[in-house]
C-alpha angles and dihedrals in degrees: 000000000000091000090055091052091049092051092050091046092050093050092050092045095053093044094046095090091059099053129032091210092056088045089055091051093047091053091056092040089056090060092047090047093056091044088053092051092047093049101045102033 
């Protein structure tokens, strides 16, 4: 499951510079990503 999240995060991160909407999503996903790491590790 964590690998799937990392892949999604990476795709959003590298596409964020092209679209402000994707950038907005990636910013929030970053927070969720660290919460996920903090919770399950």
